[in-house]
PDB file of C-alpha atoms in Angstrom:
ATOM      1  CA  GLY A   1      69.232 107.110  92.094  1.00 84.00           C
ATOM      2  CA  ASP A   2      70.155 110.768  91.933  1.00 89.00           C
ATOM      3  CA  SER A   3      69.159 112.747  88.871  1.00 93.00           C
ATOM      4  CA  VAL A   4      69.120 116.326  87.580  1.00 96.00           C
ATOM      5  CA  THR A   5      66.683 117.745  85.054  1.00 96.00           C
ATOM      6  CA  GLN A   6      67.436 121.061  83.451  1.00 95.00           C
ATOM      7  CA  MET A   7      65.850 123.247  80.851  1.00 85.00           C
ATOM      8  CA  GLU A   8      66.284 122.091  77.290  1.00 83.00           C
ATOM      9  CA  GLY A   9      68.324 124.319  75.072  1.00 84.00           C
ATOM     10  CA  PRO A  10      69.527 125.962  73.095  1.00 95.00           C
ATOM     11  CA  VAL A  11      68.685 129.354  74.557  1.00 96.00           C
ATOM     12  CA  THR A  12      69.380 132.482  72.524  1.00 97.00           C
ATOM     13  CA  LEU A  13      69.167 135.932  74.127  1.00 97.00           C
ATOM     14  CA  SER A  14      70.105 139.472  73.238  1.00 97.00           C
ATOM     15  CA  GLU A  15      72.778 141.237  75.267  1.00 97.00           C
ATOM     16  CA  GLU A  16      71.412 142.712  78.538  1.00 97.00           C
ATOM     17  CA  ALA A  17      68.430 140.346  78.587  1.00 98.00           C
ATOM     18  CA  PHE A  18      67.383 138.484  81.745  1.00 98.00           C
ATOM     19  CA  LEU A  19      68.412 134.834  81.966  1.00 97.00           C
ATOM     20  CA  THR A  20      66.746 131.951  83.760  1.00 97.00           C
ATOM     21  CA  ILE A  21      67.802 128.327  83.324  1.00 97.00           C
ATOM     22  CA  ASN A  22      65.537 125.969  85.243  1.00 97.00           C
ATOM     23  CA  CYS A  23      66.934 123.021  87.179  1.00 98.00           C
ATOM     24  CA  THR A  24      65.211 120.445  89.380  1.00 97.00           C
ATOM     25  CA  TYR A  25      66.717 117.449  91.096  1.00 96.00           C
ATOM     26  CA  THR A  26      65.956 114.115  92.713  1.00 95.00           C
ATOM     27  CA  ALA A  27      68.298 112.877  95.406  1.00 91.00           C
ATOM     28  CA  THR A  28      68.422 110.893  98.602  1.00 83.00           C
ATOM     29  CA  GLY A  29      69.267 112.903 101.664  1.00 80.00           C
ATOM     30  CA  TYR A  30      70.475 116.460 101.377  1.00 84.00           C
ATOM     31  CA  PRO A  31      72.612 117.002  98.297  1.00 91.00           C
ATOM     32  CA  SER A  32      74.911 119.880  97.534  1.00 92.00           C
ATOM     33  CA  LEU A  33      74.103 121.734  94.336  1.00 95.00           C
ATOM     34  CA  PHE A  34      76.375 123.332  91.757  1.00 96.00           C
ATOM     35  CA  TRP A  35      76.333 125.107  88.440  1.00 97.00           C
ATOM     36  CA  TYR A  36      79.290 124.319  86.193  1.00 97.00           C
ATOM     37  CA  VAL A  37      79.962 126.182  82.934  1.00 97.00           C
ATOM     38  CA  GLN A  38      81.797 125.038  79.828  1.00 94.00           C
ATOM     39  CA  TYR A  39      83.077 127.862  77.607  1.00 93.00           C
ATOM     40  CA  PRO A  40      83.933 127.018  73.985  1.00 88.00           C
ATOM     41  CA  GLY A  41      87.233 125.127  73.806  1.00 83.00           C
ATOM     42  CA  GLU A  42      87.714 125.134  77.580  1.00 86.00           C
ATOM     43  CA  GLY A  43      87.234 122.713  80.449  1.00 87.00           C
ATOM     44  CA  LEU A  44      84.321 122.779  82.872  1.00 93.00           C
ATOM     45  CA  GLN A  45      84.527 125.474  85.527  1.00 95.00           C
ATOM     46  CA  LEU A  46      82.599 125.821  88.768  1.00 95.00           C
ATOM     47  CA  LEU A  47      80.313 128.849  88.515  1.00 97.00           C
ATOM     48  CA  LEU A  48      78.605 128.697  91.904  1.00 97.00           C
ATOM     49  CA  LYS A  49      77.447 126.297  94.594  1.00 95.00           C
ATOM     50  CA  ALA A  50      75.064 125.924  97.526  1.00 95.00           C
ATOM     51  CA  THR A  51      75.441 123.252 100.159  1.00 92.00           C
ATOM     52  CA  LYS A  52      72.227 123.526 102.201  1.00 91.00           C
ATOM     53  CA  ALA A  53      68.611 124.582 101.847  1.00 93.00           C
ATOM     54  CA  ASP A  54      67.961 128.321 101.321  1.00 95.00           C
ATOM     55  CA  ASP A  55      71.640 128.996 100.563  1.00 96.00           C
ATOM     56  CA  LYS A  56      72.206 131.334  97.635  1.00 97.00           C
ATOM     57  CA  GLY A  57      75.260 130.810  95.472  1.00 97.00           C
ATOM     58  CA  SER A  58      76.502 133.754  93.413  1.00 97.00           C
ATOM     59  CA  ASN A  59      79.380 134.576  91.090  1.00 97.00           C
ATOM     60  CA  LYS A  60      79.981 136.893  88.095  1.00 95.00           C
ATOM     61  CA  GLY A  61      76.424 138.260  88.370  1.00 97.00           C
ATOM     62  CA  PHE A  62      74.852 134.782  88.303  1.00 98.00           C
ATOM     63  CA  GLU A  63      72.727 133.580  91.229  1.00 98.00           C
ATOM     64  CA  ALA A  64      70.945 130.391  92.240  1.00 98.00           C
ATOM     65  CA  THR A  65      69.012 129.567  95.419  1.00 98.00           C
ATOM     66  CA  TYR A  66      68.761 126.054  96.860  1.00 97.00           C
ATOM     67  CA  ARG A  67      65.004 125.441  97.263  1.00 96.00           C
ATOM     68  CA  LYS A  68      64.400 122.195  99.161  1.00 93.00           C
ATOM     69  CA  GLU A  69      60.609 122.489  99.064  1.00 94.00           C
ATOM     70  CA  THR A  70      60.553 122.585  95.261  1.00 95.00           C
ATOM     71  CA  THR A  71      63.805 120.592  94.782  1.00 96.00           C
ATOM     72  CA  SER A  72      65.074 123.313  92.485  1.00 97.00           C
ATOM     73  CA  PHE A  73      68.231 125.322  91.840  1.00 98.00           C
ATOM     74  CA  HIS A  74      67.405 127.727  89.010  1.00 98.00           C
ATOM     75  CA  LEU A  75      70.212 129.834  87.543  1.00 98.00           C
ATOM     76  CA  GLU A  76      69.537 133.547  86.971  1.00 98.00           C
ATOM     77  CA  LYS A  77      71.388 136.600  85.719  1.00 98.00           C
ATOM     78  CA  GLY A  78      69.885 140.038  85.386  1.00 97.00           C
ATOM     79  CA  SER A  79      71.805 141.199  82.322  1.00 96.00           C
ATOM     80  CA  VAL A  80      73.699 138.728  80.140  1.00 98.00           C
ATOM     81  CA  GLN A  81      76.745 139.573  78.062  1.00 97.00           C
ATOM     82  CA  VAL A  82      78.110 138.052  74.856  1.00 97.00           C
ATOM     83  CA  SER A  83      80.925 136.559  76.934  1.00 96.00           C
ATOM     84  CA  ASP A  84      78.359 134.484  78.880  1.00 97.00           C
ATOM     85  CA  SER A  85      77.785 132.305  75.810  1.00 97.00           C
ATOM     86  CA  ALA A  86      78.574 128.778  76.991  1.00 97.00           C
ATOM     87  CA  VAL A  87      77.016 125.490  78.075  1.00 96.00           C
ATOM     88  CA  TYR A  88      75.662 125.481  81.637  1.00 97.00           C
ATOM     89  CA  PHE A  89      75.344 122.291  83.702  1.00 97.00           C
ATOM     90  CA  CYS A  90      73.265 121.907  86.842  1.00 97.00           C
ATOM     91  CA  THR A  91      75.001 119.385  89.080  1.00 95.00           C
ATOM     92  CA  LEU A  92      74.612 117.679  92.442  1.00 94.00           C
ATOM     93  CA  SER A  93      76.568 115.533  94.846  1.00 90.00           C
ATOM     94  CA  SER A  94      74.966 113.477  97.589  1.00 81.00           C
ATOM     95  CA  GLY A  95      76.167 112.857 101.103  1.00 67.00           C
ATOM     96  CA  SER A  96      79.861 112.210 101.486  1.00 64.00           C
ATOM     97  CA  ALA A  97      80.169 110.863  97.949  1.00 66.00           C
ATOM     98  CA  ARG A  98      82.215 113.128  95.768  1.00 77.00           C
ATOM     99  CA  GLN A  99      80.869 111.957  92.446  1.00 87.00           C
ATOM    100  CA  LEU A 100      78.892 114.588  90.582  1.00 92.00           C
ATOM    101  CA  THR A 101      75.579 113.925  88.839  1.00 93.00           C
ATOM    102  CA  PHE A 102      75.169 116.313  85.906  1.00 95.00           C
ATOM    103  CA  GLY A 103      72.131 117.596  84.088  1.00 96.00           C
ATOM    104  CA  SER A 104      72.082 117.427  80.305  1.00 95.00           C
ATOM    105  CA  GLY A 105      73.432 120.947  79.865  1.00 96.00           C
ATOM    106  CA  THR A 106      71.879 124.093  78.394  1.00 96.00           C
ATOM    107  CA  GLN A 107      73.580 125.856  75.509  1.00 96.00           C
ATOM    108  CA  LEU A 108      73.313 129.654  75.905  1.00 97.00           C
ATOM    109  CA  THR A 109      74.082 132.016  73.045  1.00 97.00           C
ATOM    110  CA  VAL A 110      74.041 135.764  73.669  1.00 97.00           C
ATOM    111  CA  LEU A 111      73.827 138.003  70.602  1.00 97.00           C
ATOM    112  CA  PRO A 112      75.202 141.571  70.545  1.00 95.00           C
TER     113      PRO A 112
ATOM    114  CA  LYS L   1     100.048 127.283  88.467  1.00 70.00           C
ATOM    115  CA  ALA L   2      99.456 125.009  85.516  1.00 81.00           C
ATOM    116  CA  GLY L   3      95.960 123.628  85.160  1.00 92.00           C
ATOM    117  CA  VAL L   4      94.875 120.036  84.775  1.00 96.00           C
ATOM    118  CA  THR L   5      96.659 118.549  81.770  1.00 96.00           C
ATOM    119  CA  GLN L   6      95.241 115.701  79.754  1.00 97.00           C
ATOM    120  CA  THR L   7      97.085 113.856  77.018  1.00 96.00           C
ATOM    121  CA  PRO L   8      96.629 113.159  74.230  1.00 97.00           C
ATOM    122  CA  ARG L   9      94.075 115.768  73.137  1.00 95.00           C
ATOM    123  CA  TYR L  10      92.705 113.566  70.345  1.00 97.00           C
ATOM    124  CA  LEU L  11      92.867 109.843  69.781  1.00 96.00           C
ATOM    125  CA  ILE L  12      91.565 107.557  67.052  1.00 97.00           C
ATOM    126  CA  LYS L  13      91.343 103.823  67.652  1.00 97.00           C
ATOM    127  CA  THR L  14      89.579 100.861  66.097  1.00 97.00           C
ATOM    128  CA  ARG L  15      87.168  98.428  67.721  1.00 97.00           C
ATOM    129  CA  GLY L  16      88.845  95.798  69.855  1.00 97.00           C
ATOM    130  CA  GLN L  17      91.925  97.864  70.604  1.00 97.00           C
ATOM    131  CA  GLN L  18      92.802  99.227  74.002  1.00 98.00           C
ATOM    132  CA  VAL L  19      93.662 102.788  74.951  1.00 98.00           C
ATOM    133  CA  THR L  20      95.352 104.614  77.821  1.00 98.00           C
ATOM    134  CA  LEU L  21      94.590 108.230  78.670  1.00 98.00           C
ATOM    135  CA  SER L  22      96.713 110.351  80.954  1.00 98.00           C
ATOM    136  CA  CYS L  23      95.895 113.110  83.430  1.00 98.00           C
ATOM    137  CA  SER L  24      98.278 115.353  85.342  1.00 98.00           C
ATOM    138  CA  PRO L  25      96.468 117.177  88.149  1.00 97.00           C
ATOM    139  CA  ILE L  26      97.232 120.640  89.420  1.00 96.00           C
ATOM    140  CA  SER L  27     100.368 120.584  91.547  1.00 95.00           C
ATOM    141  CA  GLY L  28      99.496 119.688  95.133  1.00 94.00           C
ATOM    142  CA  HIS L  29      96.141 118.147  94.259  1.00 95.00           C
ATOM    143  CA  ARG L  30      95.744 114.578  95.525  1.00 95.00           C
ATOM    144  CA  SER L  31      92.320 113.669  94.173  1.00 94.00           C
ATOM    145  CA  VAL L  32      91.641 112.824  90.543  1.00 96.00           C
ATOM    146  CA  SER L  33      88.246 111.978  89.048  1.00 96.00           C
ATOM    147  CA  TRP L  34      87.322 110.850  85.559  1.00 97.00           C
ATOM    148  CA  TYR L  35      84.111 111.575  83.627  1.00 97.00           C
ATOM    149  CA  GLN L  36      82.817 110.496  80.229  1.00 97.00           C
ATOM    150  CA  GLN L  37      80.919 113.045  78.108  1.00 95.00           C
ATOM    151  CA  THR L  38      78.791 111.932  75.154  1.00 95.00           C
ATOM    152  CA  PRO L  39      75.977 113.685  73.252  1.00 91.00           C
ATOM    153  CA  GLY L  40      73.531 110.923  74.187  1.00 89.00           C
ATOM    154  CA  GLN L  41      74.351 110.208  77.833  1.00 91.00           C
ATOM    155  CA  GLY L  42      75.841 113.543  78.852  1.00 92.00           C
ATOM    156  CA  LEU L  43      78.436 113.629  81.610  1.00 95.00           C
ATOM    157  CA  GLN L  44      78.825 110.425  83.607  1.00 95.00           C
ATOM    158  CA  PHE L  45      81.145 109.642  86.508  1.00 95.00           C
ATOM    159  CA  LEU L  46      83.730 106.935  85.892  1.00 96.00           C
ATOM    160  CA  PHE L  47      85.885 106.782  89.019  1.00 93.00           C
ATOM    161  CA  GLU L  48      87.815 108.773  91.608  1.00 94.00           C
ATOM    162  CA  TYR L  49      91.269 108.233  93.049  1.00 95.00           C
ATOM    163  CA  PHE L  50      92.781 109.734  96.162  1.00 94.00           C
ATOM    164  CA  SER L  51      96.304 108.985  97.370  1.00 92.00           C
ATOM    165  CA  GLU L  52      96.617 106.094  94.899  1.00 94.00           C
ATOM    166  CA  THR L  53      93.391 104.409  96.109  1.00 94.00           C
ATOM    167  CA  GLN L  54      90.178 104.126  94.124  1.00 92.00           C
ATOM    168  CA  ARG L  55      87.513 105.714  96.297  1.00 90.00           C
ATOM    169  CA  ASN L  56      84.455 105.413  94.134  1.00 89.00           C
ATOM    170  CA  LYS L  57      83.450 103.855  90.837  1.00 92.00           C
ATOM    171  CA  GLY L  58      80.588 104.680  88.502  1.00 92.00           C
ATOM    172  CA  ASN L  59      78.352 102.300  86.615  1.00 92.00           C
ATOM    173  CA  PHE L  60      80.709 101.304  83.823  1.00 96.00           C
ATOM    174  CA  PRO L  61      81.833  97.830  82.726  1.00 96.00           C
ATOM    175  CA  GLY L  62      85.092  96.316  83.902  1.00 95.00           C
ATOM    176  CA  ARG L  63      86.720  97.255  80.582  1.00 97.00           C
ATOM    177  CA  PHE L  64      87.157 100.700  82.108  1.00 97.00           C
ATOM    178  CA  SER L  65      89.923 100.854  84.688  1.00 97.00           C
ATOM    179  CA  GLY L  66      92.267 103.391  86.136  1.00 96.00           C
ATOM    180  CA  ARG L  67      95.102 103.996  88.502  1.00 97.00           C
ATOM    181  CA  GLN L  68      96.874 106.788  90.286  1.00 97.00           C
ATOM    182  CA  PHE L  69     100.583 107.100  90.845  1.00 97.00           C
ATOM    183  CA  SER L  70     102.460 108.404  93.867  1.00 95.00           C
ATOM    184  CA  ASN L  71     102.874 111.813  92.174  1.00 94.00           C
ATOM    185  CA  SER L  72      99.040 111.975  91.824  1.00 95.00           C
ATOM    186  CA  ARG L  73      99.133 111.599  88.060  1.00 97.00           C
ATOM    187  CA  SER L  74      96.405 109.282  86.851  1.00 98.00           C
ATOM    188  CA  GLU L  75      95.750 107.054  83.879  1.00 98.00           C
ATOM    189  CA  MET L  76      92.590 105.437  82.684  1.00 98.00           C
ATOM    190  CA  ASN L  77      92.501 102.420  80.433  1.00 98.00           C
ATOM    191  CA  VAL L  78      89.750 101.109  78.221  1.00 97.00           C
ATOM    192  CA  SER L  79      90.204  97.611  76.847  1.00 95.00           C
ATOM    193  CA  THR L  80      88.411  95.953  73.946  1.00 97.00           C
ATOM    194  CA  LEU L  81      87.099  99.250  72.620  1.00 97.00           C
ATOM    195  CA  GLU L  82      83.529  99.488  71.330  1.00 97.00           C
ATOM    196  CA  LEU L  83      82.020 102.105  69.026  1.00 97.00           C
ATOM    197  CA  GLY L  84      79.989 103.416  71.979  1.00 96.00           C
ATOM    198  CA  ASP L  85      83.182 104.299  73.840  1.00 97.00           C
ATOM    199  CA  SER L  86      83.644 107.269  71.497  1.00 98.00           C
ATOM    200  CA  ALA L  87      83.456 110.246  73.851  1.00 97.00           C
ATOM    201  CA  LEU L  88      85.211 113.163  75.459  1.00 96.00           C
ATOM    202  CA  TYR L  89      86.966 111.898  78.584  1.00 97.00           C
ATOM    203  CA  LEU L  90      87.395 114.556  81.246  1.00 96.00           C
ATOM    204  CA  CYS L  91      89.723 114.494  84.204  1.00 97.00           C
ATOM    205  CA  ALA L  92      89.218 116.663  87.275  1.00 96.00           C
ATOM    206  CA  SER L  93      91.453 117.275  90.265  1.00 95.00           C
ATOM    207  CA  SER L  94      91.045 118.759  93.736  1.00 93.00           C
ATOM    208  CA  PRO L  95      93.371 119.285  96.688  1.00 92.00           C
ATOM    209  CA  THR L  96      91.677 116.892  99.145  1.00 88.00           C
ATOM    210  CA  ASP L  97      88.858 114.352  99.428  1.00 84.00           C
ATOM    211  CA  ARG L  98      86.498 116.681 101.318  1.00 85.00           C
ATOM    212  CA  PRO L  99      82.839 116.652 100.192  1.00 80.00           C
ATOM    213  CA  ASN L 100      81.573 119.561  98.067  1.00 82.00           C
ATOM    214  CA  GLU L 101      85.084 120.642  97.151  1.00 86.00           C
ATOM    215  CA  LYS L 102      85.545 122.538  93.900  1.00 89.00           C
ATOM    216  CA  LEU L 103      86.798 120.348  91.064  1.00 93.00           C
ATOM    217  CA  PHE L 104      89.210 121.666  88.437  1.00 94.00           C
ATOM    218  CA  PHE L 105      88.629 120.095  85.035  1.00 95.00           C
ATOM    219  CA  GLY L 106      91.012 119.540  82.161  1.00 95.00           C
ATOM    220  CA  SER L 107      90.061 120.151  78.525  1.00 94.00           C
ATOM    221  CA  GLY L 108      89.637 116.434  77.928  1.00 95.00           C
ATOM    222  CA  THR L 109      90.764 113.729  75.541  1.00 97.00           C
ATOM    223  CA  GLN L 110      88.499 113.209  72.537  1.00 96.00           C
ATOM    224  CA  LEU L 111      88.431 109.483  71.734  1.00 98.00           C
ATOM    225  CA  SER L 112      87.017 108.266  68.443  1.00 98.00           C
ATOM    226  CA  VAL L 113      86.503 104.537  67.952  1.00 97.00           C
ATOM    227  CA  LEU L 114      86.146 103.429  64.319  1.00 96.00           C
TER     228      LEU L 114
END
């Protein structure tokens, strides 16, 4: 079955540091890939997505590139802010199915 | 526009009881999905409804059921509660049933089974 493996947390960074959260996946066919974010006390929100190989999703300074050859979708941001503190979930959906398969989540804390 | 609304926010039940959780999607959204979030298993798909029809079901026992009404509001029911059913139950809505569509999540219902 489909699965997503993402970097174990928690991750603690200083403001303006570079962020990478690693994510790899296993899926049949050609999945679509997403990063969802869960801010404290709020519901999950879509951060970015990529639906085919070599696509780059980007939003709010975050980027991730769909790499079919390495089955990866790593999340990056050049300069994190305190407001980026949240839990980040790498996610996929396969084929026409709309159910999402989530990674375990990575807790990010950014210190001023 | 109001977001996805889930009620109640917190719920405490005892083993063997049953529970019903409610989800009101964003106005105009016709698809509603349910997910269970636990520290051990993470986020797992329960089921999806579109236009009152269950489209897909995750790998959960038959004690977990749901339905969707003509106004797109959805309920999920868990019968004969077990301690392991303690979790945050999340509802998500979207306008259509197209693949790769953005889902809008509610804040969830925290269920504790004692």
